Amino acid sequence: MIKKLVFPALVLFSFYYNALGQDPNDPINYRGTGWGNLFPSEQLVLNENFMGFDFFHSDSNPASGNSDNVNDPVSGDPIYGFKDDSMYVNFLGSSDQARYIFHQCAFAPEWQTAYAYRDATENTTNVSDGFVEISRTYPASGGNLPMTHGEFILDLRQLSYVEVVEWSHSSCGGNKRGVMLEFSFDDGANWDTLRYQPGQAQFRTGFTKDVNSGIKTDNEFSCEYSAFGMTWEEGIYTDQPLMLRFGECNGQTPRIHDVRVYGVPLNTAAEQINLNKLKVHCYNNIVRISKLADAKIYDLSGKLLLSAENTNYINLNHFQKGVYLVKVQSGNAYGTSKILLN
């Protein structure tokens, strides 16, 4: 039996928001951040769309909405629409593995009409037909059995470095598109929110947190329009042991369709060569370093412009546009990177 995990002590994560100029009267825009804006440089190590899973759902009709716990109308015996399960999958090109932990989840591997599209047209780009559906806490009604809080945990602790996570979600019908993504750096003992994305009732109150500053940033993405799948892209940039947890937001029933992870497995040959190399990324004029380090910023003539100690976050918005050199060191680990400020 999977035990319910404890909610958060504050730990922080990197996320970068791509403002798309949303028009509240144009539902086609409410599809999330889109993929590809963060330009991941590490290899794709996980590409899951849940289409290889066995069907497990209380409804056979794709348009029926969420799964449910019900009593058999003849025998009265319980029929459960959600189950607990777990499995390991190899990272691409590696013997290292991710672990999936499902608590009160349902699966439908081939439902094109799983509310990931609108008006019988097509699925949103990057949203697959298959999904894992996560149970919400819901009281019994009409003879049905109550449903309890579910979650899908993605254990990435066999990655030595996680750069970017791309994922997609949809709803079970109506205006029930809320979803929440949390993370843990301490083996699931404590969790903190990475993305909080409520549905229509809390229109435009979604937010994300930054791993280094802890700043909670509101976003303009609405989950109001039920029939569109939505895509999300999270910049993570950490060498800490990472677990992610997908779950409900404000009592909604989320469906996770895709998960893609860019990073470095523990036991790759390349990683053995680069054990002492720090990762340096710059996005929106913010430098992120994969761990706390001393940093120096130079112009291309070699002039030292800025020094910082014991940090993994440097705001360079006050610098002029152009190309700069970043050198970082933490003990025997080091890194050098050219960055472009705009």
C-alpha angles and dihedrals in degrees: 000000000000111000120225109257123232122254127247142322107178114274121153139226140192119251129164120204120214109206108216100182093250118211108210090208093055111072093186089075095058095088101111131252098319124229128271100039094109095051098218113216098192123083123275102253102171129034111170127170100161091232092124094059125106115255112259114165133122092230125063092192112084091211095054096093128227126006116254145194107246141167118247105254092222107037099022090227116143119262110198120212095192134049143184118243143146138198143171125236127187119243111243111278094001142091089222115102144215118216124219116205116190121192114184096344135151128205136212112173101186110029105132088175092057091125091268092118137044134234094355092293116115143306117277111264110276093013112117127208095243124077149167111233117210120213121238127211104267132160123238117266136170093013094308122133118249120261123222136210111289133191142186113217120197110200110204098166092122090066114091090202133019116198110168135001120199120190142161136210142180137180140254094245139287113047096320103122102126119133137169130202119198134179139207132198095183104064094274098305091119131018133198131189118262097171127012110188115170127189133246097302089064097038113191098356097117120126145175133205131230116234096222107033100029090224113157108222121199117220135205098229115121124203091197099110105075101192099062124083112226129217128209135189123199125192105212109162100181138137092197119111102271134204124176127202125199118198149140126305120206093345096308126141110234128198117205110206105173140016123187123178129191117198149095124287117225098245106042118126091236091055092051089057093047101044090125097045120108120211118236123192132175124196128160088001092299117122115214123192123198092237139004109294146149111265137195126191119207135181117232092266089063097253113149109236104170140009127195131178131214096356140126097189128063123174110212099174089119091060121095119254114274146079122310138175122238122198120186134180136182113176106304093344119096143167141187127196140166113228133194119218119200 
